[in-house]
Amino acid sequence: MYCDEIAQEKFSLKYPNKVPGDYDISEIQYTFDFISLVYKDDSTIEDAVREVCGKYDLSETDFHNYLIENKYILGNANADAFSEQLKKYNTKSLKKILKKNGLKTSGKRERIERRIIENGLLGGTYHLSSKSRVFYKNKKRRIAIFNEYLTNYYFREFNEFYMDNYRKKEANIPIEFINSHINKAVEDKNHRNYIVNNQLMFEHFFLKENYKEMLRYALRNYCMNLNPIWKIDELKNHGGLSTETYDQMLFLKEALGKNRVISTYYVIWDSFDFENIIVSKYDGYRCLKDILNLKDYNRIVDDLENRFYDNDDLKIKKITQKTLFDF
């Protein structure tokens, strides 16, 4: 529900400006992906190494040596070394492996297993170690959370956050992580990062179909974009209302009702405790009513620009009792 530019952007708490080129590559990620391919998807060691190296732009030789040195894969010294790996295959799957490699598929399971071992068909001369299985199970939760909700952030930073918060409920971990970015944007008075991270939180709750929380974060962006107090000297062509917020308000009016949107607006506005304002609470309410009554988007933006953002005399106002409560 947001533009592709935002969808592809990543945010870092550690690096506010230029992020190192290899910062997005994590040993946990590519090791997990490798083990998952072999352990869960039945790939061979060689195929899994090739796929992971292609995905993360790694050297196949270096990655293979890394797996050996860290004992994620072990050499197949004898048939016993294969026993655990073979257990996850049913007989039909083992026959498919033989057939794929042009070998006989006849005989009892014991003979079929021996034929696979003798020809080194499961990962060539290597197999997954027990350490790999433990690693997979221990990292599965955090990788799943990251891949589902947090791909606009850096895994290295999420992993550190996870290690400090892993005892919390799984549903709360991504919310608290995104909120840490929102809080950092407030601390830095970074208008753009505030808006985009609130938008990402909106998207998180969209996946959960939690319309009440979606409304909260959509209105936070609505209020802050009406009063961009951290970019007061950059208001030319500001507009005050994004197309995303306009569409979100109409969507949420259908989901929750017009009265719910307006009553929540009052609460969210007051939560900002603005020391200075550009657009009053009442004008924000009128603008919101225009949106919910399907007034044309461009007409709303033109009105905001003419009355506030292109008017130097009205750029900043001190809050008064009237602007806060005169409805």
Short mmCIF file of N, CA, C and O in Angstrom, two decimals, residues 20-100:
data_model
loop_
_atom_site.label_atom_id
_atom_site.label_comp_id
_atom_site.label_asym_id
_atom_site.label_seq_id
_atom_site.Cartn_x
_atom_site.Cartn_y
_atom_site.Cartn_z
N PRO A 20 27.84 1.19 5.19
CA PRO A 20 28.86 0.41 4.49
C PRO A 20 28.25 -0.56 3.49
O PRO A 20 27.16 -1.11 3.71
N GLY A 21 28.95 -0.78 2.40
CA GLY A 21 28.42 -1.59 1.31
C GLY A 21 28.04 -3.01 1.68
O GLY A 21 27.09 -3.57 1.15
N ASP A 22 28.80 -3.64 2.59
CA ASP A 22 28.54 -5.04 2.93
C ASP A 22 27.74 -5.17 4.23
O ASP A 22 27.62 -6.25 4.78
N TYR A 23 27.15 -4.05 4.69
CA TYR A 23 26.48 -4.07 6.00
C TYR A 23 25.25 -4.96 6.00
O TYR A 23 24.82 -5.44 7.03
N ASP A 24 24.66 -5.18 4.83
CA ASP A 24 23.42 -5.95 4.76
C ASP A 24 23.66 -7.46 4.71
O ASP A 24 22.71 -8.24 4.73
N ILE A 25 24.92 -7.87 4.63
CA ILE A 25 25.22 -9.30 4.54
C ILE A 25 25.57 -9.82 5.93
O ILE A 25 26.49 -9.34 6.58
N SER A 26 24.82 -10.82 6.39
CA SER A 26 25.04 -11.37 7.72
C SER A 26 25.34 -12.86 7.62
O SER A 26 24.70 -13.59 6.87
N GLU A 27 26.34 -13.32 8.38
CA GLU A 27 26.66 -14.75 8.41
C GLU A 27 25.46 -15.57 8.86
O GLU A 27 25.23 -16.68 8.38
N ILE A 28 24.68 -15.02 9.79
CA ILE A 28 23.50 -15.74 10.27
C ILE A 28 22.52 -15.96 9.13
O ILE A 28 21.97 -17.05 8.97
N GLN A 29 22.32 -14.93 8.30
CA GLN A 29 21.37 -15.06 7.21
C GLN A 29 21.81 -16.12 6.20
O GLN A 29 21.04 -17.01 5.85
N TYR A 30 23.05 -15.99 5.70
CA TYR A 30 23.41 -16.92 4.62
C TYR A 30 23.68 -18.32 5.14
O TYR A 30 23.47 -19.30 4.42
N THR A 31 24.10 -18.46 6.40
CA THR A 31 24.25 -19.80 6.96
C THR A 31 22.88 -20.45 7.14
O THR A 31 22.69 -21.63 6.82
N PHE A 32 21.93 -19.67 7.64
CA PHE A 32 20.57 -20.19 7.81
C PHE A 32 19.97 -20.61 6.47
O PHE A 32 19.36 -21.68 6.34
N ASP A 33 20.15 -19.77 5.45
CA ASP A 33 19.60 -20.09 4.13
C ASP A 33 20.20 -21.38 3.59
O ASP A 33 19.49 -22.22 3.00
N PHE A 34 21.51 -21.55 3.77
CA PHE A 34 22.17 -22.77 3.30
C PHE A 34 21.59 -24.00 4.01
O PHE A 34 21.22 -24.99 3.37
N ILE A 35 21.53 -23.95 5.34
CA ILE A 35 21.04 -25.10 6.10
C ILE A 35 19.58 -25.39 5.75
O ILE A 35 19.19 -26.56 5.60
N SER A 36 18.80 -24.35 5.56
CA SER A 36 17.39 -24.53 5.21
C SER A 36 17.24 -25.24 3.88
O SER A 36 16.39 -26.12 3.72
N LEU A 37 18.06 -24.87 2.91
CA LEU A 37 18.00 -25.50 1.59
C LEU A 37 18.28 -27.00 1.66
O LEU A 37 17.63 -27.81 1.00
N VAL A 38 19.27 -27.36 2.49
CA VAL A 38 19.64 -28.78 2.59
C VAL A 38 18.70 -29.53 3.52
O VAL A 38 18.19 -30.61 3.20
N TYR A 39 18.44 -28.93 4.67
CA TYR A 39 17.68 -29.60 5.74
C TYR A 39 16.19 -29.68 5.44
O TYR A 39 15.54 -30.68 5.70
N LYS A 40 15.64 -28.59 4.87
CA LYS A 40 14.20 -28.54 4.65
C LYS A 40 13.79 -28.75 3.19
O LYS A 40 12.71 -29.25 2.91
N ASP A 41 14.65 -28.33 2.24
CA ASP A 41 14.27 -28.39 0.83
C ASP A 41 14.95 -29.51 0.05
O ASP A 41 14.81 -29.60 -1.17
N ASP A 42 15.73 -30.33 0.77
CA ASP A 42 16.37 -31.51 0.15
C ASP A 42 17.37 -31.17 -0.95
O ASP A 42 17.60 -31.98 -1.85
N SER A 43 17.98 -29.98 -0.92
CA SER A 43 19.04 -29.66 -1.88
C SER A 43 20.31 -30.41 -1.51
O SER A 43 20.52 -30.76 -0.34
N THR A 44 21.16 -30.63 -2.49
CA THR A 44 22.47 -31.19 -2.18
C THR A 44 23.34 -30.09 -1.59
O THR A 44 23.04 -28.89 -1.72
N ILE A 45 24.43 -30.49 -0.96
CA ILE A 45 25.38 -29.51 -0.41
C ILE A 45 25.85 -28.56 -1.51
O ILE A 45 25.87 -27.34 -1.34
N GLU A 46 26.24 -29.15 -2.65
CA GLU A 46 26.79 -28.34 -3.75
C GLU A 46 25.76 -27.36 -4.30
O GLU A 46 26.06 -26.19 -4.53
N ASP A 47 24.52 -27.83 -4.50
CA ASP A 47 23.48 -26.95 -5.03
C ASP A 47 23.16 -25.82 -4.05
O ASP A 47 22.93 -24.68 -4.45
N ALA A 48 23.12 -26.15 -2.75
CA ALA A 48 22.81 -25.14 -1.74
C ALA A 48 23.91 -24.09 -1.67
O ALA A 48 23.63 -22.89 -1.55
N VAL A 49 25.17 -24.53 -1.72
CA VAL A 49 26.29 -23.58 -1.72
C VAL A 49 26.19 -22.65 -2.93
O VAL A 49 26.34 -21.43 -2.80
N ARG A 50 25.91 -23.23 -4.08
CA ARG A 50 25.81 -22.44 -5.31
C ARG A 50 24.69 -21.40 -5.22
O ARG A 50 24.87 -20.24 -5.58
N GLU A 51 23.55 -21.82 -4.70
CA GLU A 51 22.40 -20.90 -4.62
C GLU A 51 22.64 -19.77 -3.63
O GLU A 51 22.35 -18.61 -3.91
N VAL A 52 23.19 -20.09 -2.46
CA VAL A 52 23.43 -19.06 -1.44
C VAL A 52 24.50 -18.08 -1.91
O VAL A 52 24.37 -16.86 -1.73
N CYS A 53 25.55 -18.60 -2.54
CA CYS A 53 26.62 -17.71 -3.02
C CYS A 53 26.11 -16.78 -4.11
O CYS A 53 26.52 -15.61 -4.18
N GLY A 54 25.21 -17.27 -4.95
CA GLY A 54 24.62 -16.42 -5.97
C GLY A 54 23.76 -15.33 -5.35
O GLY A 54 23.78 -14.18 -5.79
N LYS A 55 23.01 -15.67 -4.31
CA LYS A 55 22.11 -14.71 -3.64
C LYS A 55 22.89 -13.62 -2.92
O LYS A 55 22.51 -12.45 -2.96
N TYR A 56 23.98 -13.99 -2.23
CA TYR A 56 24.71 -13.04 -1.40
C TYR A 56 26.05 -12.60 -2.00
O TYR A 56 26.82 -11.91 -1.34
N ASP A 57 26.30 -13.01 -3.25
CA ASP A 57 27.54 -12.62 -3.94
C ASP A 57 28.77 -13.06 -3.14
O ASP A 57 29.69 -12.26 -2.88
N LEU A 58 28.79 -14.34 -2.76
CA LEU A 58 29.92 -14.90 -2.02
C LEU A 58 30.74 -15.80 -2.93
O LEU A 58 30.25 -16.32 -3.93
N SER A 59 31.98 -16.03 -2.56
CA SER A 59 32.83 -16.99 -3.25
C SER A 59 32.42 -18.40 -2.84
O SER A 59 32.34 -18.70 -1.64
N GLU A 60 32.15 -19.28 -3.81
CA GLU A 60 31.74 -20.65 -3.49
C GLU A 60 32.82 -21.39 -2.70
O GLU A 60 32.52 -22.11 -1.75
N THR A 61 34.07 -21.19 -3.09
CA THR A 61 35.18 -21.85 -2.39
C THR A 61 35.28 -21.35 -0.95
O THR A 61 35.39 -22.14 0.00
N ASP A 62 35.25 -20.04 -0.78
CA ASP A 62 35.36 -19.46 0.57
C ASP A 62 34.19 -19.88 1.45
O ASP A 62 34.36 -20.18 2.63
N PHE A 63 32.99 -19.89 0.87
CA PHE A 63 31.81 -20.26 1.65
C PHE A 63 31.86 -21.74 2.04
O PHE A 63 31.53 -22.10 3.18
N HIS A 64 32.28 -22.59 1.12
CA HIS A 64 32.41 -24.02 1.42
C HIS A 64 33.42 -24.24 2.54
O HIS A 64 33.18 -25.02 3.48
N ASN A 65 34.53 -23.52 2.46
CA ASN A 65 35.55 -23.65 3.52
C ASN A 65 35.02 -23.13 4.85
O ASN A 65 35.32 -23.69 5.91
N TYR A 66 34.23 -22.05 4.81
CA TYR A 66 33.62 -21.50 6.02
C TYR A 66 32.72 -22.54 6.68
O TYR A 66 32.74 -22.71 7.91
N LEU A 67 31.93 -23.25 5.88
CA LEU A 67 31.02 -24.27 6.41
C LEU A 67 31.80 -25.41 7.06
O LEU A 67 31.40 -25.94 8.10
N ILE A 68 32.91 -25.79 6.45
CA ILE A 68 33.75 -26.87 7.00
C ILE A 68 34.42 -26.42 8.29
O ILE A 68 34.40 -27.12 9.31
N GLU A 69 35.03 -25.22 8.25
CA GLU A 69 35.78 -24.72 9.40
C GLU A 69 34.88 -24.54 10.63
O GLU A 69 35.32 -24.74 11.76
N ASN A 70 33.64 -24.16 10.39
CA ASN A 70 32.70 -23.94 11.49
C ASN A 70 31.86 -25.17 11.80
O ASN A 70 30.92 -25.10 12.59
N LYS A 71 32.22 -26.29 11.13
CA LYS A 71 31.58 -27.59 11.38
C LYS A 71 30.07 -27.59 11.12
O LYS A 71 29.32 -28.29 11.79
N TYR A 72 29.66 -26.79 10.13
CA TYR A 72 28.26 -26.88 9.68
C TYR A 72 28.07 -28.05 8.74
O TYR A 72 26.97 -28.58 8.61
N ILE A 73 29.14 -28.44 8.05
CA ILE A 73 29.12 -29.66 7.25
C ILE A 73 30.33 -30.51 7.62
O ILE A 73 31.39 -29.99 7.99
N LEU A 74 30.14 -31.83 7.57
CA LEU A 74 31.19 -32.78 7.92
C LEU A 74 31.39 -33.76 6.77
O LEU A 74 30.46 -34.04 6.00
N GLY A 75 32.60 -34.30 6.67
CA GLY A 75 32.88 -35.30 5.65
C GLY A 75 32.15 -36.60 5.95
O GLY A 75 31.98 -36.99 7.10
N ASN A 76 31.71 -37.29 4.90
CA ASN A 76 31.02 -38.58 5.05
C ASN A 76 32.05 -39.70 5.11
O ASN A 76 32.41 -40.30 4.10
N ALA A 77 32.52 -40.00 6.30
CA ALA A 77 33.56 -41.03 6.44
C ALA A 77 32.99 -42.43 6.26
O ALA A 77 33.67 -43.32 5.78
N ASN A 78 31.76 -42.69 6.64
CA ASN A 78 31.18 -44.02 6.53
C ASN A 78 29.67 -43.92 6.47
O ASN A 78 29.08 -42.85 6.53
N ALA A 79 29.03 -45.07 6.36
CA ALA A 79 27.58 -45.10 6.22
C ALA A 79 26.87 -44.52 7.43
O ALA A 79 25.80 -43.93 7.30
N ASP A 80 27.45 -44.68 8.62
CA ASP A 80 26.80 -44.16 9.82
C ASP A 80 26.63 -42.65 9.78
O ASP A 80 25.68 -42.10 10.35
N ALA A 81 27.57 -41.97 9.10
CA ALA A 81 27.51 -40.52 9.02
C ALA A 81 26.30 -40.04 8.24
O ALA A 81 25.86 -38.91 8.38
N PHE A 82 25.75 -40.92 7.39
CA PHE A 82 24.59 -40.59 6.58
C PHE A 82 23.27 -40.91 7.27
O PHE A 82 22.21 -40.50 6.82
N SER A 83 23.31 -41.67 8.33
CA SER A 83 22.08 -42.25 8.88
C SER A 83 21.04 -41.21 9.24
O SER A 83 19.85 -41.35 8.89
N GLU A 84 21.45 -40.13 9.92
CA GLU A 84 20.49 -39.11 10.32
C GLU A 84 19.91 -38.37 9.12
O GLU A 84 18.73 -38.06 9.06
N GLN A 85 20.77 -38.12 8.13
CA GLN A 85 20.32 -37.40 6.94
C GLN A 85 19.32 -38.23 6.14
O GLN A 85 18.33 -37.71 5.62
N LEU A 86 19.54 -39.54 6.07
CA LEU A 86 18.65 -40.41 5.29
C LEU A 86 17.28 -40.55 5.92
O LEU A 86 16.30 -40.81 5.22
N LYS A 87 17.19 -40.37 7.21
CA LYS A 87 15.91 -40.59 7.90
C LYS A 87 14.83 -39.62 7.44
O LYS A 87 13.64 -39.92 7.54
N LYS A 88 15.21 -38.46 6.96
CA LYS A 88 14.20 -37.46 6.58
C LYS A 88 13.60 -37.74 5.20
O LYS A 88 12.66 -37.06 4.80
N TYR A 89 14.13 -38.73 4.48
CA TYR A 89 13.61 -39.09 3.17
C TYR A 89 12.73 -40.34 3.28
O TYR A 89 13.11 -41.30 3.96
N ASN A 90 11.58 -40.35 2.57
CA ASN A 90 10.86 -41.61 2.43
C ASN A 90 11.45 -42.38 1.25
O ASN A 90 12.25 -41.84 0.47
N THR A 91 11.05 -43.61 1.11
CA THR A 91 11.65 -44.47 0.08
C THR A 91 11.40 -43.92 -1.32
O THR A 91 12.28 -43.98 -2.19
N LYS A 92 10.22 -43.37 -1.53
CA LYS A 92 9.90 -42.82 -2.85
C LYS A 92 10.85 -41.69 -3.21
O LYS A 92 11.30 -41.59 -4.36
N SER A 93 11.16 -40.83 -2.23
CA SER A 93 12.08 -39.72 -2.49
C SER A 93 13.48 -40.21 -2.81
O SER A 93 14.17 -39.66 -3.68
N LEU A 94 13.92 -41.26 -2.10
CA LEU A 94 15.25 -41.82 -2.36
C LEU A 94 15.32 -42.41 -3.76
O LEU A 94 16.34 -42.28 -4.46
N LYS A 95 14.25 -43.04 -4.20
CA LYS A 95 14.23 -43.60 -5.56
C LYS A 95 14.32 -42.50 -6.61
O LYS A 95 14.96 -42.67 -7.65
N LYS A 96 13.68 -41.36 -6.32
CA LYS A 96 13.75 -40.24 -7.26
C LYS A 96 15.18 -39.73 -7.40
O LYS A 96 15.61 -39.35 -8.49
N ILE A 97 15.91 -39.71 -6.28
CA ILE A 97 17.32 -39.28 -6.32
C ILE A 97 18.13 -40.22 -7.19
O ILE A 97 18.96 -39.80 -8.01
N LEU A 98 17.91 -41.52 -7.02
CA LEU A 98 18.62 -42.51 -7.83
C LEU A 98 18.29 -42.36 -9.31
O LEU A 98 19.17 -42.37 -10.17
N LYS A 99 17.00 -42.23 -9.59
CA LYS A 99 16.57 -42.11 -10.98
C LYS A 99 17.14 -40.86 -11.63
O LYS A 99 17.57 -40.89 -12.80
N LYS A 100 17.16 -39.76 -10.90
CA LYS A 100 17.70 -38.52 -11.41
C LYS A 100 19.16 -38.66 -11.81
O LYS A 100 19.64 -38.00 -12.74
#
